[in-house]
Coordinates of N, CA and C in Angstrom, one line a residue:
Chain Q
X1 N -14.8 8.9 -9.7 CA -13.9 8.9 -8.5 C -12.5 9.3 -8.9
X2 N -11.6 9.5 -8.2 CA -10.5 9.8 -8.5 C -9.7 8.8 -9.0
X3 N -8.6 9.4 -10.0 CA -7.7 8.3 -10.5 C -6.6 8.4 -10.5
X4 N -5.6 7.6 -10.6 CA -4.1 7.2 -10.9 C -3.5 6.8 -11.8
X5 N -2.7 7.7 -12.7 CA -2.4 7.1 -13.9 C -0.5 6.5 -13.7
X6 N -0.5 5.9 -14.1 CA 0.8 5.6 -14.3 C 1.3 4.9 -15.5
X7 N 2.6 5.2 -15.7 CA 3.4 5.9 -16.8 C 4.7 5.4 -17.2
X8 N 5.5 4.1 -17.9 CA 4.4 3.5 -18.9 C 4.1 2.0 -17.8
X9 N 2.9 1.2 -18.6 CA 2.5 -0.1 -18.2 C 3.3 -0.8 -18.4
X10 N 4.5 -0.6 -19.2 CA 5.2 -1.7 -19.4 C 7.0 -1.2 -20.0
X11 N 7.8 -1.7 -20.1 CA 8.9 -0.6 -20.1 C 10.1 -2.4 -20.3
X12 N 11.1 -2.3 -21.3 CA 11.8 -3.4 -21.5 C 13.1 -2.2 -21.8
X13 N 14.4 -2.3 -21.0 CA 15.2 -1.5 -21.4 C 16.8 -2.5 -20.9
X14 N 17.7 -2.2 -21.3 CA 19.1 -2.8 -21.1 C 19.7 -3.0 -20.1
X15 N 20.3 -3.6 -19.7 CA 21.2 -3.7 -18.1 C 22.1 -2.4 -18.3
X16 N 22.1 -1.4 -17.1 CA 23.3 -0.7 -17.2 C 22.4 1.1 -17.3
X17 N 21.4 0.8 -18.2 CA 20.0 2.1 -18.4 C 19.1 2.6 -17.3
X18 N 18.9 3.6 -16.9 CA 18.1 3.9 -16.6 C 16.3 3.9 -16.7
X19 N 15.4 4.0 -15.8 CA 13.9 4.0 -16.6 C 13.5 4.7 -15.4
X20 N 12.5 5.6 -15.9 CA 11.6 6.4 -14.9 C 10.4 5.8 -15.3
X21 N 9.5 5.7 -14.5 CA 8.3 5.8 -14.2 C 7.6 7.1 -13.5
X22 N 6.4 7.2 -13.7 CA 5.6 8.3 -13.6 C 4.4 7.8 -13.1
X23 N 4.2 9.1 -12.0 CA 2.6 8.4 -11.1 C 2.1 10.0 -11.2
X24 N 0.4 9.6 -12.3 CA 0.2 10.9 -12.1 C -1.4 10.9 -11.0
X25 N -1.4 11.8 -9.9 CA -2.9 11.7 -9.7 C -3.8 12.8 -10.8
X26 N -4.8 12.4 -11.4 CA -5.5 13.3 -12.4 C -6.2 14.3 -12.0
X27 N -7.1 13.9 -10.6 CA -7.8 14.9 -10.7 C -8.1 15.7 -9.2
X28 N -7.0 15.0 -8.5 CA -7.0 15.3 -7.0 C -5.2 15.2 -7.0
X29 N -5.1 16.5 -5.6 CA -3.9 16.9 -5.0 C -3.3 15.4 -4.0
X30 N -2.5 15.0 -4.4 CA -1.6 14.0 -4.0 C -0.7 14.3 -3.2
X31 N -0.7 14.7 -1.5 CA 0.0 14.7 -0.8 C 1.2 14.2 -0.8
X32 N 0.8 12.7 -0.7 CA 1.6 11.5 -0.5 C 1.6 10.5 -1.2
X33 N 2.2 10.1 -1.9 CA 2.6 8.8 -2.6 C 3.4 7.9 -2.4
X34 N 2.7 7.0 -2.9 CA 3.4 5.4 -2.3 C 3.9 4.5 -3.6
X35 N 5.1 3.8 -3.6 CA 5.9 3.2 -4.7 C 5.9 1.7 -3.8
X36 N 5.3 1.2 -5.0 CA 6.0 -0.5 -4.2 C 6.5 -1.7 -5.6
X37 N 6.4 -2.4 -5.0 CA 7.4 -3.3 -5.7 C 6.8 -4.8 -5.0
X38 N 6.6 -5.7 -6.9 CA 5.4 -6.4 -6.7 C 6.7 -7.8 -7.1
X39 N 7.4 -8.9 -6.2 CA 8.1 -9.6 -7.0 C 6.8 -11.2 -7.1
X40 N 7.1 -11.9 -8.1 CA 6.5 -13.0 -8.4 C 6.1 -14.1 -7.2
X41 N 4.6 -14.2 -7.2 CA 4.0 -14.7 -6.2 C 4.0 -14.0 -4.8
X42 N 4.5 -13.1 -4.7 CA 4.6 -12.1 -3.2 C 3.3 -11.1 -3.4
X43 N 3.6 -10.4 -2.4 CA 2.8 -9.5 -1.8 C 3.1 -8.5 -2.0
X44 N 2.8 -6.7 -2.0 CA 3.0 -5.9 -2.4 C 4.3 -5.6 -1.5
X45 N 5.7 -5.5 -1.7 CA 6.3 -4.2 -1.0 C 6.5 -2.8 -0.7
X46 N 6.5 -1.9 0.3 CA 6.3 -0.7 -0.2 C 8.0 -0.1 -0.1
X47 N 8.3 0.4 -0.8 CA 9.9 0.7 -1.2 C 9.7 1.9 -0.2
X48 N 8.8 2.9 -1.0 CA 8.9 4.3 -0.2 C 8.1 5.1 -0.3
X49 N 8.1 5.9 0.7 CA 6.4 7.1 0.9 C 7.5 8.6 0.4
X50 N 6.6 9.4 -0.4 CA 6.9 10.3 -0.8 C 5.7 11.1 -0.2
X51 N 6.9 12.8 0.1 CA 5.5 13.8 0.3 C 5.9 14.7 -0.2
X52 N 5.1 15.4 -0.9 CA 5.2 16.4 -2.1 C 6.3 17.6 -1.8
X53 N 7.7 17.7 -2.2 CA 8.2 19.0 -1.6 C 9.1 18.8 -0.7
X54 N 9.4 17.3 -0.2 CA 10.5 17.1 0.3 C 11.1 15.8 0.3
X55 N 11.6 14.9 1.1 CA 12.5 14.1 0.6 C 11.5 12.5 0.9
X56 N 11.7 11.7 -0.4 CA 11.1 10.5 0.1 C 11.7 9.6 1.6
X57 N 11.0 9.1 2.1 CA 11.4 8.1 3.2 C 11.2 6.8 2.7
X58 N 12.4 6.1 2.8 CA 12.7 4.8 2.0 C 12.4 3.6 3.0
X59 N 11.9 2.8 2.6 CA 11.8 1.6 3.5 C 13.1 0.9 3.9
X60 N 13.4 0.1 5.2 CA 14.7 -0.7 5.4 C 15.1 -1.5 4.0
X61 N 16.5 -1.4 3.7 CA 16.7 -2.8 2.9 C 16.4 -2.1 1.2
X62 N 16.0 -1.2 0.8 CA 15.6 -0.1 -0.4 C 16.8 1.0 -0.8
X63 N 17.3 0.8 -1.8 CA 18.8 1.3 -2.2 C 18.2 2.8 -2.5
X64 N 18.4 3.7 -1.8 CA 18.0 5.4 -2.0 C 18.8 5.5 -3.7
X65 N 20.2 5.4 -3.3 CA 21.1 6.0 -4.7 C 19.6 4.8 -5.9
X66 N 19.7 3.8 -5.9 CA 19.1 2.9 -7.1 C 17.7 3.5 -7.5
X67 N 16.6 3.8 -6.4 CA 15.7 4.1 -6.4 C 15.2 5.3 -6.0
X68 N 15.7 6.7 -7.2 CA 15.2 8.0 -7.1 C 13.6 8.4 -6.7
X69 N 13.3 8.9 -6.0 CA 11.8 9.8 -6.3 C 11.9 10.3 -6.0
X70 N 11.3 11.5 -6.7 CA 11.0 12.7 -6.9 C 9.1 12.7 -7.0
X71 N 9.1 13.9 -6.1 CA 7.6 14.3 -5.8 C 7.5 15.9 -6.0
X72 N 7.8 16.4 -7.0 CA 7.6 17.9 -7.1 C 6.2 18.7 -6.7
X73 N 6.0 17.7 -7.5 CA 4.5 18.6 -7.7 C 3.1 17.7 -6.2
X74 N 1.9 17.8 -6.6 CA 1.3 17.6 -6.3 C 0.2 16.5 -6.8
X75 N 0.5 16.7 -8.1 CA 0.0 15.8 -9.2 C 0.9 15.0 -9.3
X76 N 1.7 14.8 -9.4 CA 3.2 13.9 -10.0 C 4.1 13.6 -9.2
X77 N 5.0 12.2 -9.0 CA 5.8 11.5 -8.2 C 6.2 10.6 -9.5
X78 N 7.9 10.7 -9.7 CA 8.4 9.4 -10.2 C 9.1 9.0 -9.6
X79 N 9.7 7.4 -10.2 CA 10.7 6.8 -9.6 C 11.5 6.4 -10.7
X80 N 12.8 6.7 -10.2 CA 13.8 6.5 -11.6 C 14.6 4.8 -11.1
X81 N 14.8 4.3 -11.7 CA 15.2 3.0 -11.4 C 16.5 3.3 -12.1
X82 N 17.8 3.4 -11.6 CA 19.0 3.7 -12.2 C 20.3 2.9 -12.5
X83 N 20.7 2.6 -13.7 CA 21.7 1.6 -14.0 C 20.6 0.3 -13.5
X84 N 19.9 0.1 -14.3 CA 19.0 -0.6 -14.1 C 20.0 -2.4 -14.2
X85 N 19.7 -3.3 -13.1 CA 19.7 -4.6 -14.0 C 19.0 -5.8 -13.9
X86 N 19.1 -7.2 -14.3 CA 17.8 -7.8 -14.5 C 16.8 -8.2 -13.1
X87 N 17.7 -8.2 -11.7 CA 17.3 -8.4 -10.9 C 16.4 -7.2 -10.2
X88 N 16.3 -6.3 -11.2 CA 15.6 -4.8 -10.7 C 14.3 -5.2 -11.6
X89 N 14.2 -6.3 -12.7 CA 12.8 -6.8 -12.9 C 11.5 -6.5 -12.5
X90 N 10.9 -6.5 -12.3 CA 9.6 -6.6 -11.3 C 8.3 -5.8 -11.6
X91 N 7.4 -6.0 -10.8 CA 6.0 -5.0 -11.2 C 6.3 -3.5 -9.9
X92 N 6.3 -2.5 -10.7 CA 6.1 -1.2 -9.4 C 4.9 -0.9 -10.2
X93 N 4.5 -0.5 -8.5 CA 3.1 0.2 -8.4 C 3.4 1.3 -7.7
X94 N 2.3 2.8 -7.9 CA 2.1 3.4 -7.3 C 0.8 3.6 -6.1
X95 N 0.7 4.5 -5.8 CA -0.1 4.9 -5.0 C -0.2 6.7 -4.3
X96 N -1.5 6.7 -4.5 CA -1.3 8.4 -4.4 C -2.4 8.9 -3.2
X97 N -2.3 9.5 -2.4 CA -3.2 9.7 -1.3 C -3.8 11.5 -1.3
X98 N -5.2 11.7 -0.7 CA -5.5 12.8 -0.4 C -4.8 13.3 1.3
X99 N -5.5 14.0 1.3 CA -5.2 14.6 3.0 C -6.1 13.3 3.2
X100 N -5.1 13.1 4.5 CA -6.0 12.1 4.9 C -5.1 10.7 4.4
X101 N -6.1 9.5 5.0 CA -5.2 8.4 4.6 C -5.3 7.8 3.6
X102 N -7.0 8.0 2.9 CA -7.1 7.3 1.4 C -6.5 7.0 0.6
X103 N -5.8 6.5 -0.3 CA -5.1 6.1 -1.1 C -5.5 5.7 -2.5
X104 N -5.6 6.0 -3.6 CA -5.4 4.9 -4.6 C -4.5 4.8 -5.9
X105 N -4.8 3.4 -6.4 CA -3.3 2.5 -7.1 C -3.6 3.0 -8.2
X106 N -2.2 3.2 -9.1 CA -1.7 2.8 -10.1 C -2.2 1.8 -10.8
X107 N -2.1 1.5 -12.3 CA -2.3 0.4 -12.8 C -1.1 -0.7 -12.7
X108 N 0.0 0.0 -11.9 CA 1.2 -0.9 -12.0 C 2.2 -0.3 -13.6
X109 N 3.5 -1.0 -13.6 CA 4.5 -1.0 -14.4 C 5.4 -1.7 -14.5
X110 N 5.3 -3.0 -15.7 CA 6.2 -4.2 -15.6 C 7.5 -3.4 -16.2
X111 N 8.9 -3.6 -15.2 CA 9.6 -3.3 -16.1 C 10.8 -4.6 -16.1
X112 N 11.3 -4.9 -17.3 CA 11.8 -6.1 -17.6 C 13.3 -5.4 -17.8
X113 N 14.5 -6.1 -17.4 CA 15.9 -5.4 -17.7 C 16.3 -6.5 -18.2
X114 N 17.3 -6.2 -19.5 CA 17.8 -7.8 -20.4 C 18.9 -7.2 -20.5
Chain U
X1 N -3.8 -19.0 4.3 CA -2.5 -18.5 4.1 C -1.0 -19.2 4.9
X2 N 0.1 -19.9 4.8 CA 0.8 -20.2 5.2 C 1.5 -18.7 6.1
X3 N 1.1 -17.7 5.6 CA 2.2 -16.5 5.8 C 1.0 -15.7 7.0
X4 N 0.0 -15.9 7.2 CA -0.7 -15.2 8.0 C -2.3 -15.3 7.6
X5 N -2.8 -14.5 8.8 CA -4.5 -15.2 8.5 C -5.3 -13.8 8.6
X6 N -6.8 -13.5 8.1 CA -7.2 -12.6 8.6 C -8.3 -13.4 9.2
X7 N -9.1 -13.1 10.5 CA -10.2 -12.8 11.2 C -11.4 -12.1 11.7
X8 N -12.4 -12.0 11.7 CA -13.2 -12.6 11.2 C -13.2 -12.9 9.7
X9 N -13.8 -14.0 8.8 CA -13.9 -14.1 7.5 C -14.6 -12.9 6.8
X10 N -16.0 -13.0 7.9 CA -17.0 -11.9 7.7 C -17.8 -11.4 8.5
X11 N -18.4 -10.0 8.6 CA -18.9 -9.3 9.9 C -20.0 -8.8 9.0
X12 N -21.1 -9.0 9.9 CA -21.8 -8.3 9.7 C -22.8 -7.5 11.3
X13 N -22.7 -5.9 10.9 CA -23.0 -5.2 12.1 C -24.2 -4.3 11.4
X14 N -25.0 -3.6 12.9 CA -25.6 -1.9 12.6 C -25.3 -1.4 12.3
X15 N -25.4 -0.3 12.1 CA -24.9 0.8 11.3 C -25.1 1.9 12.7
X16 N -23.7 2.2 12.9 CA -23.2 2.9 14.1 C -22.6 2.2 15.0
X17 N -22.5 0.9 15.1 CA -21.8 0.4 15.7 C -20.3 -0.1 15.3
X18 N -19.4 -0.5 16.2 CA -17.9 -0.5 15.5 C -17.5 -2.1 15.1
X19 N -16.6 -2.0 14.3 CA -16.1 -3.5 13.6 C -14.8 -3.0 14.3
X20 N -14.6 -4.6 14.6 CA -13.0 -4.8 14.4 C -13.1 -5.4 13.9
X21 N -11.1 -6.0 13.1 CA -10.9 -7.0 12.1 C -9.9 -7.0 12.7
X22 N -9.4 -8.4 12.8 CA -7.9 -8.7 12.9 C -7.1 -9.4 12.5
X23 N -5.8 -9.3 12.2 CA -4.6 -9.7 11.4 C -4.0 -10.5 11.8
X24 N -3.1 -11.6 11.4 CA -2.0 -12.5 12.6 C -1.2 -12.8 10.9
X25 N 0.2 -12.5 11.6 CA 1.2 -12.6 10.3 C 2.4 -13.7 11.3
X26 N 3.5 -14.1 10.4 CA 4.3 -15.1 11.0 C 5.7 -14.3 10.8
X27 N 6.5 -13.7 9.4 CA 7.1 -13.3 10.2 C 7.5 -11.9 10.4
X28 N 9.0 -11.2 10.6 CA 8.9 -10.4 11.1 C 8.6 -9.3 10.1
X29 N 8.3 -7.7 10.3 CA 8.0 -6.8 9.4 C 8.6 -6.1 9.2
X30 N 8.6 -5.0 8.5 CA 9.0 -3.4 8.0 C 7.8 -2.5 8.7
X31 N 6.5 -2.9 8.3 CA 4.9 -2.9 8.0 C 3.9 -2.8 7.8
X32 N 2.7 -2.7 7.9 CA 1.5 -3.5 7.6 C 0.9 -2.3 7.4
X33 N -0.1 -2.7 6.6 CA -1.0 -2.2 6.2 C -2.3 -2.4 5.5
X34 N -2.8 -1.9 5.8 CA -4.6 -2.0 6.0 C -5.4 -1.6 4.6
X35 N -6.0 -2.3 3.4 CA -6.5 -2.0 2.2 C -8.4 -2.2 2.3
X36 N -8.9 -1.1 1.3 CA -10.3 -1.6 1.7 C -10.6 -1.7 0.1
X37 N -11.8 -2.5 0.0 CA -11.9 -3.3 -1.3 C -13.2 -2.8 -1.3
X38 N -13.9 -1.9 -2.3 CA -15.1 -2.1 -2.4 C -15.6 -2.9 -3.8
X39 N -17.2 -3.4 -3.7 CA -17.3 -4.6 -4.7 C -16.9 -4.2 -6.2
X40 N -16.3 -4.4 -7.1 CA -16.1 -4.5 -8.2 C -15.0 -3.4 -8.5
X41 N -14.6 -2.7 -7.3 CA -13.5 -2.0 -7.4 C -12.1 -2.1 -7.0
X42 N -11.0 -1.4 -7.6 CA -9.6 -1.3 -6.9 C -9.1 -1.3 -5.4
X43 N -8.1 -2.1 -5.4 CA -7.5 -1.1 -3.7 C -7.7 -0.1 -3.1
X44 N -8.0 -0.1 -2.3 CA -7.8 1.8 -1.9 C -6.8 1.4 -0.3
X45 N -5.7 1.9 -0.2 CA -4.9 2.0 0.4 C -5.5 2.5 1.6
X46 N -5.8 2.4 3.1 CA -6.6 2.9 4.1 C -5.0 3.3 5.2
X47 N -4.2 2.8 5.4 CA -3.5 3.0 6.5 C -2.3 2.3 6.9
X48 N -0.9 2.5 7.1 CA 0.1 2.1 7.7 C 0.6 2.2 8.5
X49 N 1.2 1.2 9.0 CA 1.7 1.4 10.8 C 2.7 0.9 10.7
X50 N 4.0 1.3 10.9 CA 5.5 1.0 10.9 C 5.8 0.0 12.3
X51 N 6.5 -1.1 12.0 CA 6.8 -1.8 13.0 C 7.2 -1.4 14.6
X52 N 7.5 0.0 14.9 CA 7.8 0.9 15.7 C 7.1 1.7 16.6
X53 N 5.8 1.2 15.5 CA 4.6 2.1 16.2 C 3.4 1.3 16.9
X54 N 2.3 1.1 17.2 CA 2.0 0.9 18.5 C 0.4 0.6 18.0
X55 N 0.2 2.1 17.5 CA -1.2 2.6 17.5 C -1.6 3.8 16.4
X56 N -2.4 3.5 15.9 CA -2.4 4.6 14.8 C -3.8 5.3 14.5
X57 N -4.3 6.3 14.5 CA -5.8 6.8 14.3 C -5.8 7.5 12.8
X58 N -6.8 7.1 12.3 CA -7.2 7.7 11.5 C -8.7 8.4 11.1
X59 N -9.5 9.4 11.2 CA -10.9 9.7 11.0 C -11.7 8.7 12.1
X60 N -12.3 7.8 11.4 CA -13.2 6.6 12.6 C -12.1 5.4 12.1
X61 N -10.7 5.5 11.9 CA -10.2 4.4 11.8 C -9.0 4.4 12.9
X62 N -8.9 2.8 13.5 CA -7.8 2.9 14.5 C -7.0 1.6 14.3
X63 N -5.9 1.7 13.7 CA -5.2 0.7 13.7 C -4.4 0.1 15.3
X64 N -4.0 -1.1 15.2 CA -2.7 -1.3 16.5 C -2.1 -2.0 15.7
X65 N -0.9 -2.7 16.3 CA 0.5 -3.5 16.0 C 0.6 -3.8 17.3
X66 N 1.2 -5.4 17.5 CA 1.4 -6.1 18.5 C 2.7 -7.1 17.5
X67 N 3.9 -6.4 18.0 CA 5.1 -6.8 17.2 C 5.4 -8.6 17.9
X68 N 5.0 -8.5 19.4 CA 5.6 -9.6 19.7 C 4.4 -10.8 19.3
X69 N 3.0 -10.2 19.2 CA 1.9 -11.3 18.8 C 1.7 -11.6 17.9
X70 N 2.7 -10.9 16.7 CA 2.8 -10.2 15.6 C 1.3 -10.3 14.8
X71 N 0.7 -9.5 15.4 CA -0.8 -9.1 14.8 C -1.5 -7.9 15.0
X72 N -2.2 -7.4 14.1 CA -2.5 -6.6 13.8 C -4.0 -6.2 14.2
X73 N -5.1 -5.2 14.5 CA -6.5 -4.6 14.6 C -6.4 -3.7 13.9
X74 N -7.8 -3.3 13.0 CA -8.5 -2.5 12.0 C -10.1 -2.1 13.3
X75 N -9.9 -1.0 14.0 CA -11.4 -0.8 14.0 C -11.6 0.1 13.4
X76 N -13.1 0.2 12.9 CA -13.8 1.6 12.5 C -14.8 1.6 13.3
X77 N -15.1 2.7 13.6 CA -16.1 3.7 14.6 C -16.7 3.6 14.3
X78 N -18.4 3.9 14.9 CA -19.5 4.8 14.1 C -19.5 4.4 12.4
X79 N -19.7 2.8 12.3 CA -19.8 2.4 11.1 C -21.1 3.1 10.3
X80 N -20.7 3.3 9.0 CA -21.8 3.6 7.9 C -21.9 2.8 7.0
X81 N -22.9 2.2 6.4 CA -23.3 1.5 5.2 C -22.6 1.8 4.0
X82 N -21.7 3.1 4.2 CA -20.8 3.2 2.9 C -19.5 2.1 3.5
X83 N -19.3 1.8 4.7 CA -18.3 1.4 4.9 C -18.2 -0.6 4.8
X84 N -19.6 -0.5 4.2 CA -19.6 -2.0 3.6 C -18.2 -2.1 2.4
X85 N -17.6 -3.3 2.7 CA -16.4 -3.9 2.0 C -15.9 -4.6 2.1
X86 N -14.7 -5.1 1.6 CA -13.6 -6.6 1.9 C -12.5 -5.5 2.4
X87 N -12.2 -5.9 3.7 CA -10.9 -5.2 4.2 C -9.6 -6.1 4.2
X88 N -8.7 -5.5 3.4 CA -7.7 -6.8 3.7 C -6.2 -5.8 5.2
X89 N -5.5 -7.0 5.1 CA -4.1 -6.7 6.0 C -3.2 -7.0 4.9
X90 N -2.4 -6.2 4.8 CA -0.6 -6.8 3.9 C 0.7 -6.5 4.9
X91 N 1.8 -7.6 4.6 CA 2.9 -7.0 4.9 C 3.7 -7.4 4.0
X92 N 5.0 -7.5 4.0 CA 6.1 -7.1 2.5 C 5.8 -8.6 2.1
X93 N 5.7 -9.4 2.8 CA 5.2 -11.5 2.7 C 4.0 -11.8 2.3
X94 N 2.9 -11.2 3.0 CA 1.4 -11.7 2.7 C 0.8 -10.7 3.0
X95 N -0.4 -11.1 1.8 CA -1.7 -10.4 1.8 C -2.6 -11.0 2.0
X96 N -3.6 -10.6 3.4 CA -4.7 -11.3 3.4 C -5.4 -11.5 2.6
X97 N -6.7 -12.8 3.0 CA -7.3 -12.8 2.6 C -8.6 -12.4 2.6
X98 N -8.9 -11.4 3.5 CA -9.9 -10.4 3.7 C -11.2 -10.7 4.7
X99 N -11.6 -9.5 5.0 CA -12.8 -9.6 6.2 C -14.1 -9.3 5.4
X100 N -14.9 -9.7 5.5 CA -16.0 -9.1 4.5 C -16.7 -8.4 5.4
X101 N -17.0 -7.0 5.4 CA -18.1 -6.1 6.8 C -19.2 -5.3 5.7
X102 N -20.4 -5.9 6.4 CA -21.6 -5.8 5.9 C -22.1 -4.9 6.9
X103 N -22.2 -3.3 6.7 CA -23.1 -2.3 7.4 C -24.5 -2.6 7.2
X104 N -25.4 -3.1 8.7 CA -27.0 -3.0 7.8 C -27.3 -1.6 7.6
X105 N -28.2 -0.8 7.4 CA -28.1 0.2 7.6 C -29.6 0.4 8.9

């Protein structure tokens, strides 16, 4: 079946740094991608839907300048988490869709800010 | 769930006939969205419906939103035996805890 790689599993970088993450679909065209954000004992949030080629749509309450993505391609969607700090902590997940509404996840990406 | 419930627990139908499944959340949303779980596998993302919207179709799938009931429907159409699974509901608060729908065939 199709898969979702994402890019890295795990990422520990400085208050004040930047970190990208990377959502690749491997072996199917990724229209649409979905970034969310997993905080402790919650439920998934979804920050923002990207579609390949033009501009992500951010969810209410989701800092556009903090939270870059980029969807160039069709295979590939990141999210740059910028001036990163500790309260930007958390698990992001991706999510990549065909035509159509299918979707599937990421293995996720703990990123820790100290 | 303190934060919302799903209904039925579990369905079991024909094959060609339609399921619904429905959602009830407490509080307010961004919104919801609809995941299908097959056995021993990952999420697979099925559908979202922004708190603004109403009604939503997809293939043999039809979502609604009922902002003031705050709850949600999943039908699928013309069920198939592939479409045996655990369906869940999420919003930014809770994730269900799923419908089990058993296609006989």
């Amino acid at each position: 079946g199709a898969v979702v790689s994402q890019h890295p599993s795990w990422v520990i970088c400085k208050s004040g740094t930047s970190v990208k993450i990377e959502c690749r679909s491997l072996d199917f065209q990724a229209t649409t991608m979905f970034w969310y954000r997993q905080f402790p004992k919650q439920s998934l949030m979804l920050m923002a839907t990207s579609n390949e080629g033009s501009k992500a749509t951010y969810e209410q309450g989701v800092e556009k300048d903090k939270f870059l993505i980029n969807h160039a391609s069709l295979t590939l969607s990141t999210l740059t988490v910028t001036s990163a700090h500790p309260e930007d902590s958390s698990f992001y997940i991706c999510s990549a869709s065909r035509q159509g509404v299918v979707a599937f996840f990421g293995q996720g990406t703990r990123l820790t800010v100290v | 769930s303190q934060q919302g419930e799903e209904d039925p627990q579990a369905l079991s139908i024909q094959e060609g006939e339609n399921a619904t499944m429905n959602c009830s959340y407490k509080t307010s949303i961004n919104n919801l969205q609809w995941y299908r779980q097959n056995s021993g596998r990952g999420l697979v993302h099925l559908i979202l419906i922004r708190s603004n919207e109403r009604e939503k179709h997809s293939g043999r799938l039809r979502v609604t939103l009922d902002t003031s009931k705050k709850s949600s429907s999943l039908l699928i159409t013309a069920s198939r035996a592939a479409d045996t699974a655990s369906y869940f509901c999420a919003t930014d608060y809770f994730f269900g805890t799923g419908t089990r729908l058993t296609v006989i065939p």
